[in-house]
Coordinates of N, CA and C in Angstrom, one line a residue:
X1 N 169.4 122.1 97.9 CA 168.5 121.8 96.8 C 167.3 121.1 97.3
X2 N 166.4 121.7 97.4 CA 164.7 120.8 97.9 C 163.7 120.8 96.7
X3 N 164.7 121.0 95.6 CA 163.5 120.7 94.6 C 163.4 119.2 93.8
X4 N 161.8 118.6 93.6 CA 161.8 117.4 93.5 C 162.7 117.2 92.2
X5 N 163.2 115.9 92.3 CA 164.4 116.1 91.1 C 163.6 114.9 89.8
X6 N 162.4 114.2 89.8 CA 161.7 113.6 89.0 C 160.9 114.8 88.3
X7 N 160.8 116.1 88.6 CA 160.0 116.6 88.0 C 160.7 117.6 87.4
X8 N 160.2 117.8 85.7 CA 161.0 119.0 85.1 C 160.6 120.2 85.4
X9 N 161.1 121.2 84.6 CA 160.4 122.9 84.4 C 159.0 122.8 84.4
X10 N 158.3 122.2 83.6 CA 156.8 122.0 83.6 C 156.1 121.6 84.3
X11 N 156.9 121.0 85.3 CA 156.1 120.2 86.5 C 155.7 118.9 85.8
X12 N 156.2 118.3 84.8 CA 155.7 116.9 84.2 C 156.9 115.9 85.1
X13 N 156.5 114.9 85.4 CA 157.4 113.2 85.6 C 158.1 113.5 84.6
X14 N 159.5 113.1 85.3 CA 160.6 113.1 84.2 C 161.6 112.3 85.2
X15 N 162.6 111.4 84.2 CA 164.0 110.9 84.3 C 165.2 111.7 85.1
X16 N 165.4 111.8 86.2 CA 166.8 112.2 86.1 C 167.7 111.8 85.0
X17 N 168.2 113.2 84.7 CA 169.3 112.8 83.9 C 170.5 112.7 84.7
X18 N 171.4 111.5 84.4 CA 172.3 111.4 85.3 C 173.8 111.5 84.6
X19 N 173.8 111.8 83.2 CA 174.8 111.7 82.6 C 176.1 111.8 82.9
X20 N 176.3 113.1 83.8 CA 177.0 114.2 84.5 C 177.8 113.3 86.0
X21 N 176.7 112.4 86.1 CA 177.4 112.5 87.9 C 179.1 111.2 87.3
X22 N 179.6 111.2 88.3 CA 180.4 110.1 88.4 C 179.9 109.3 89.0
X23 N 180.9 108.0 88.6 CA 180.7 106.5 88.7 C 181.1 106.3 90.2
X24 N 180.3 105.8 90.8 CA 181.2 105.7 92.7 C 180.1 104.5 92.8
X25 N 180.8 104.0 94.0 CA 180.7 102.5 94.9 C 179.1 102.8 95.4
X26 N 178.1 102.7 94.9 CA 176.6 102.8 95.8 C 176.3 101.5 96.5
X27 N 175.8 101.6 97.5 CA 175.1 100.9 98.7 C 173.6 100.8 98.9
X28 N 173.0 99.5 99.6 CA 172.0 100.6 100.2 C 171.4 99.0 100.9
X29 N 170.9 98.8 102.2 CA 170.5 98.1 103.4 C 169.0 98.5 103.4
X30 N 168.1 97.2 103.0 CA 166.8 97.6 103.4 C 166.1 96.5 104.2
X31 N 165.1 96.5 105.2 CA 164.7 95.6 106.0 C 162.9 95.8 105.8
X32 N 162.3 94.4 106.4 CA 161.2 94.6 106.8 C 160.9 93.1 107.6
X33 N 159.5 93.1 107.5 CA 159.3 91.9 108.4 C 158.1 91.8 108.1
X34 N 157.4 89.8 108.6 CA 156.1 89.7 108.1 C 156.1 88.9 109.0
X35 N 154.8 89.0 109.8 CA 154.1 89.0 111.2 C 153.6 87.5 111.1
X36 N 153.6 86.6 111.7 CA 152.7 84.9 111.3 C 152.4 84.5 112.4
X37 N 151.9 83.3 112.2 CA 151.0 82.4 113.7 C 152.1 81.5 113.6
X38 N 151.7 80.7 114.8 CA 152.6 79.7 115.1 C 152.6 78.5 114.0
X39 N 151.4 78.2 113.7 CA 151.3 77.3 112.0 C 152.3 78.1 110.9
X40 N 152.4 79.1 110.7 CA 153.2 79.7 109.7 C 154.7 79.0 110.6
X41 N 155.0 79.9 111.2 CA 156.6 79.4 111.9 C 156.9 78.1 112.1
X42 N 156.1 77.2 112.6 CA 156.1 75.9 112.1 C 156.7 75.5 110.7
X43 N 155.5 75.4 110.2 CA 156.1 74.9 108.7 C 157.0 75.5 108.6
X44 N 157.3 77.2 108.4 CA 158.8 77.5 107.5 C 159.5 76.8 108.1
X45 N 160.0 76.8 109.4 CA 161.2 76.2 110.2 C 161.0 74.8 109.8
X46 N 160.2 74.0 109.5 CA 160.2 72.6 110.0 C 160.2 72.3 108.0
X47 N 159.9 72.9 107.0 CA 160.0 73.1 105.6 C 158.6 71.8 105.2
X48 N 157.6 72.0 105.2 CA 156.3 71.6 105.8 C 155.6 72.5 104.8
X49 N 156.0 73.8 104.0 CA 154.7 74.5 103.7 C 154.5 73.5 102.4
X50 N 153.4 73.5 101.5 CA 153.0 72.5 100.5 C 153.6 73.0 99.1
X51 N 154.0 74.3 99.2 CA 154.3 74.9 97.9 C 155.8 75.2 97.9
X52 N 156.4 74.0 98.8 CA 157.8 74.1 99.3 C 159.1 75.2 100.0
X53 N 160.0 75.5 99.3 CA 161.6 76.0 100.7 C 160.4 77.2 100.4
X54 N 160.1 77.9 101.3 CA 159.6 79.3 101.4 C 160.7 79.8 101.3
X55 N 161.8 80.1 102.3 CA 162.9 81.3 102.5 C 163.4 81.2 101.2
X56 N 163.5 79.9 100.7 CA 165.2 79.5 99.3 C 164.1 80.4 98.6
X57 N 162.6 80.2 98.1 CA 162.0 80.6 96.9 C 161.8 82.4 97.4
X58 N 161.5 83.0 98.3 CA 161.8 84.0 98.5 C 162.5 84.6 98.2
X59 N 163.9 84.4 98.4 CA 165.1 85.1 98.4 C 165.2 84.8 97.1
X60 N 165.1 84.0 96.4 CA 165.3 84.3 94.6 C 164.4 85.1 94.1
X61 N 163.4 84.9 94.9 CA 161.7 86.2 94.6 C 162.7 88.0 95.0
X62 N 163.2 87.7 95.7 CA 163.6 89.6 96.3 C 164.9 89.8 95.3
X63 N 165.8 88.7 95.1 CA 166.7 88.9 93.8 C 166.5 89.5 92.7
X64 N 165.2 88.6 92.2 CA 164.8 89.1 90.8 C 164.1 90.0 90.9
X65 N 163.3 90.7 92.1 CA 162.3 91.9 92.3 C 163.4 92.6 92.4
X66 N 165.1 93.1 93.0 CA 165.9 94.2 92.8 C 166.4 94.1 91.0
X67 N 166.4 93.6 90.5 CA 167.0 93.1 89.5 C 165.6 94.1 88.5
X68 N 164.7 93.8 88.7 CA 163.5 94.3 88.4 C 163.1 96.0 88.4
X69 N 163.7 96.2 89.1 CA 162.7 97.4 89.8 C 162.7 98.5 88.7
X70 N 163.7 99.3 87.9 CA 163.0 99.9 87.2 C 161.7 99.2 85.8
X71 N 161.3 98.1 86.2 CA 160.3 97.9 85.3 C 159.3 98.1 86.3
X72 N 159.0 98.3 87.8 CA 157.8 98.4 88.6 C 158.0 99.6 89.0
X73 N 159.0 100.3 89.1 CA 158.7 101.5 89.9 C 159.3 103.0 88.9
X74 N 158.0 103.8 88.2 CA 158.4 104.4 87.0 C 159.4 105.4 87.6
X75 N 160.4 105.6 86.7 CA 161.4 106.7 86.6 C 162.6 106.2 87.0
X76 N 163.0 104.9 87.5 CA 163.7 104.4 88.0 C 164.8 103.5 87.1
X77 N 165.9 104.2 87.3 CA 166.9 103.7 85.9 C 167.6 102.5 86.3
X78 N 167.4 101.8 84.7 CA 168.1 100.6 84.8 C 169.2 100.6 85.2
X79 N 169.8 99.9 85.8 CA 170.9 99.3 86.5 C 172.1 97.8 86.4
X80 N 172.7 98.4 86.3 CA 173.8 97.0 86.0 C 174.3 96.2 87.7
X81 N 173.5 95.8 88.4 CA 173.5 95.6 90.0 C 174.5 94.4 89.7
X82 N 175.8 94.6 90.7 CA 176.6 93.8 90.8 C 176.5 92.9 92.4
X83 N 175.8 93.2 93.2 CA 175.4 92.3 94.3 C 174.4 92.5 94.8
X84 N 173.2 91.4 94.7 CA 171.8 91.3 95.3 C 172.0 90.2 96.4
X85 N 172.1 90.6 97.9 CA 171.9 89.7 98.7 C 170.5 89.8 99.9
X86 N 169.7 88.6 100.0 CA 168.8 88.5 100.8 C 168.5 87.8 101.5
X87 N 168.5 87.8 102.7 CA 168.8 87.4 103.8 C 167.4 87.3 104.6
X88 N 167.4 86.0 106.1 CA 165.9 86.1 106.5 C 166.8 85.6 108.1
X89 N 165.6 86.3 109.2 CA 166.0 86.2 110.4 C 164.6 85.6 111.0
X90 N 164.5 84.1 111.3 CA 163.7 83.7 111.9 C 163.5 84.0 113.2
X91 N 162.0 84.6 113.8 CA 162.3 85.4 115.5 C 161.0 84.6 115.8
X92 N 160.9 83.2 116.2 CA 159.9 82.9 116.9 C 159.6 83.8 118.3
X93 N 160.2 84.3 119.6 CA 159.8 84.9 120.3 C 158.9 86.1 119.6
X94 N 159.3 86.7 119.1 CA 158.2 87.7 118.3 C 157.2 87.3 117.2
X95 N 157.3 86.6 116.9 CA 156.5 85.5 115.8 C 156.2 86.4 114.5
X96 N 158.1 86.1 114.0 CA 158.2 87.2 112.8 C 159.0 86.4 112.0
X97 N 159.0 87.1 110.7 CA 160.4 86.9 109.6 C 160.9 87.7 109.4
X98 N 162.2 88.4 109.7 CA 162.4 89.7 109.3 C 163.5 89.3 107.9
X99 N 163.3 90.1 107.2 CA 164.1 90.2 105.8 C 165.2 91.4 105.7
X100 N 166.1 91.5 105.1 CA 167.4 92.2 104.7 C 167.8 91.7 103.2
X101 N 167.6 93.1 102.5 CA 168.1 92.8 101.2 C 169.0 94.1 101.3
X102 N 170.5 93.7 100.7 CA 171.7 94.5 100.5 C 171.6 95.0 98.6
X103 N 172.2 95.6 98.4 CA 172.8 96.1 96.9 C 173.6 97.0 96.8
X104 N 174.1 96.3 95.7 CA 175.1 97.4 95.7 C 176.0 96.9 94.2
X105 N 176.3 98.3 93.6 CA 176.9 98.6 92.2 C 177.9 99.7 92.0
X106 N 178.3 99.2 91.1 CA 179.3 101.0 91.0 C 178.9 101.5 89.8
X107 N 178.3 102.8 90.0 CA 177.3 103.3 88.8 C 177.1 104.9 89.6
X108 N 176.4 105.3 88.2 CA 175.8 107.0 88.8 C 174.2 107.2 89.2
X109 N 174.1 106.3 90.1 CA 172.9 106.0 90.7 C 172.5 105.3 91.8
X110 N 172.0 106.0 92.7 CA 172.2 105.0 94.1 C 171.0 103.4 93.8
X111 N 171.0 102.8 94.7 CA 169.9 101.3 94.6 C 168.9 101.0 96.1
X112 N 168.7 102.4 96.4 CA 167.6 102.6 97.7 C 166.6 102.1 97.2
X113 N 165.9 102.5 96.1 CA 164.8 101.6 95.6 C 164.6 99.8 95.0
X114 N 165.7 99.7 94.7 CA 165.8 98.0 94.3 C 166.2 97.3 96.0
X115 N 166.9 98.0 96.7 CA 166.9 97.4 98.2 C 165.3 97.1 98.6
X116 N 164.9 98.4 98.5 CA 163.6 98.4 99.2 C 162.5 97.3 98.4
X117 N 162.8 97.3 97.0 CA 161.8 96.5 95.9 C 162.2 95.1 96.2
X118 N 163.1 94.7 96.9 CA 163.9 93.5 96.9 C 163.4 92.7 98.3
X119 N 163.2 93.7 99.5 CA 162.8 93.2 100.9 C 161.2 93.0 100.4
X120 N 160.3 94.3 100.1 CA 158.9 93.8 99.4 C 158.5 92.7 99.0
X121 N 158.9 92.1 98.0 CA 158.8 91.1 97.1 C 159.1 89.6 97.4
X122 N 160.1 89.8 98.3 CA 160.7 88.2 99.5 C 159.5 88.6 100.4
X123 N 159.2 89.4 101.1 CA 158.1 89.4 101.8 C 156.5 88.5 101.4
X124 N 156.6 89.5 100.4 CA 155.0 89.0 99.6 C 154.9 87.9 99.1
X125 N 156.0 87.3 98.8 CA 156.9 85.6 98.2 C 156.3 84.9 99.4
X126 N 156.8 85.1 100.7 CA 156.1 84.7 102.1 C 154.6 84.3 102.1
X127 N 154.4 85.4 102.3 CA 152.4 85.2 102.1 C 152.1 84.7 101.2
X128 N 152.6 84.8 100.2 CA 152.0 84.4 99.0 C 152.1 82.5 99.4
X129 N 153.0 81.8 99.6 CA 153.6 80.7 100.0 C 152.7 80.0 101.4
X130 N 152.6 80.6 102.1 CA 151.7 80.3 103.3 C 150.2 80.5 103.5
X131 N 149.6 81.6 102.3 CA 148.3 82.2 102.9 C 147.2 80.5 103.2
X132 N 147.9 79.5 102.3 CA 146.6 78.5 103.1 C 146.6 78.0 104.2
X133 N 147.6 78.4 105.0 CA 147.9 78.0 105.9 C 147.1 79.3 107.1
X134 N 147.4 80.3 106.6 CA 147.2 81.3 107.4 C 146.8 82.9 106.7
X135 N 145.9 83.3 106.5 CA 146.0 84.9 105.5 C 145.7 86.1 106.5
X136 N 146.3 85.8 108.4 CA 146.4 86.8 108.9 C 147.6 87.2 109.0
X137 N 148.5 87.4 108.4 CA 150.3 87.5 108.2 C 150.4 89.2 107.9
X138 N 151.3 89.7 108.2 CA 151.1 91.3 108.4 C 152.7 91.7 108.1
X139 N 152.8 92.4 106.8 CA 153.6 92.7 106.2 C 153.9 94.3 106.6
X140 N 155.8 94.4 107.8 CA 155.3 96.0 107.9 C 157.2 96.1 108.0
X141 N 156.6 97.4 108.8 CA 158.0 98.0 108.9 C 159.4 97.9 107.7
X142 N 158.9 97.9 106.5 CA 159.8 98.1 105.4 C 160.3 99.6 105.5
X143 N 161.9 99.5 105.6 CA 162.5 101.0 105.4 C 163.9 100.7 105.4
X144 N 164.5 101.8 104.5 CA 165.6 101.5 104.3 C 166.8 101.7 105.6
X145 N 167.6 101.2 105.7 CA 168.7 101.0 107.1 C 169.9 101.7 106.7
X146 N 170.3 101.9 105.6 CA 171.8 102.2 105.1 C 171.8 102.9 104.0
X147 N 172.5 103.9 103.7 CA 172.8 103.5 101.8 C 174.3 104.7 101.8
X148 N 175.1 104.0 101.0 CA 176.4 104.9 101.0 C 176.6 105.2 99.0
X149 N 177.3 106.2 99.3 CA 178.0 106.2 97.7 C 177.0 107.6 96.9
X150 N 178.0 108.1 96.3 CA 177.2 109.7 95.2 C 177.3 110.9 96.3
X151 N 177.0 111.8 95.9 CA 177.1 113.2 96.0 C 176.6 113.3 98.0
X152 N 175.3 112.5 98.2 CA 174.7 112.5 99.7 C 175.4 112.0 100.4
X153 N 176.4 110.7 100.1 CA 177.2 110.5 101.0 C 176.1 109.3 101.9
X154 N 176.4 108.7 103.0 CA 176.2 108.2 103.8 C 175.0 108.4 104.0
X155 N 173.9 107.9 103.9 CA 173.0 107.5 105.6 C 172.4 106.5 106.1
X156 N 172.4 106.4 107.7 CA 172.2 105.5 108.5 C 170.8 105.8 109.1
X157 N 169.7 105.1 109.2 CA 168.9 105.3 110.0 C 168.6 105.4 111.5
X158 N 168.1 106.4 111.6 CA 167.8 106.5 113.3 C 166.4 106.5 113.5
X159 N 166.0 105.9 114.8 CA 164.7 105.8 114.9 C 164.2 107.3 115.0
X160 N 162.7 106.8 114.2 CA 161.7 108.2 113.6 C 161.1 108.7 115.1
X161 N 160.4 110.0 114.8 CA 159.7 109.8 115.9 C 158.8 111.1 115.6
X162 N 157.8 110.3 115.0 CA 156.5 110.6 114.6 C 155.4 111.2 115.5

């Protein structure tokens, strides 16, 4: 089936209707990372920024942005999300943050989009938190790593190669 499934007979935006599917265990692993100077890594590690915990305020920022997401991203159905976790990996050798937001529900709808809305939003919580410190910070490699549960089954990402 390669037909887009947001769009009806008419070709208008439309809802999946999901009435039909069964209730199963969905998943879904999304990462990214936001690029800083040594004044950024500083303060977060040393908890120094002026607008205080960056990571703690973040990670409640990517919470409520999965929690969120069918109100920012249209067609995307509400959700009764039973685990929002987000997670941060401090990499001074690389002079990064990388983020990991998990979800997961038992419902007839996968949560690839609130994973992904959830690593975004801890990200931008970042910058948003540091830009006086620094506003060359470089927000990338957001994609999803995982998602299990519904009719697709499993996938794992492998590196692209564009």
């Amino acid at each position: 089936m390669n037909r887009l499934t947001h769009v009806n007979e008419k070709g208008e935006a439309a809802m999946v209707d999901v009435t039909a599917k069964d209730d199963t265990v969905r998943y879904a692993r999304a990462t990214g990372c936001i690029r800083v100077g040594d004044e950024v890594l500083k303060a977060v590690e040393e908890g120094s920024v002026a607008k205080g915990d960056v990571l703690g305020t973040a990670r409640i920022a990517g919470i409520m942005a999965a929690k969120k997401t069918p109100e920012l991203i249209p067609l995307c159905h509400p959700l009764m999300l039973t685990k929002v976790a987000v997670d941060f990996e401090v990499c001074p050798d690389k002079k990064e943050i990388r983020c990991t937001c998990e979800v997961r529900l038992t419902g007839k709808t996968g949560v690839e989009m609130e994973a992904l809305t959830g690593v975004s939003v801890a990200l931008l919580t970042i910058y948003d938190m540091c830009k006086a410190i620094d506003k060359t910070m470089e927000i990338s490699d957001i994609r999803l790593e995982e998602k299990s549960g519904g009719k697709s089954g499993t996938y794992l990402r492998k590196e692209m190669s564009f």
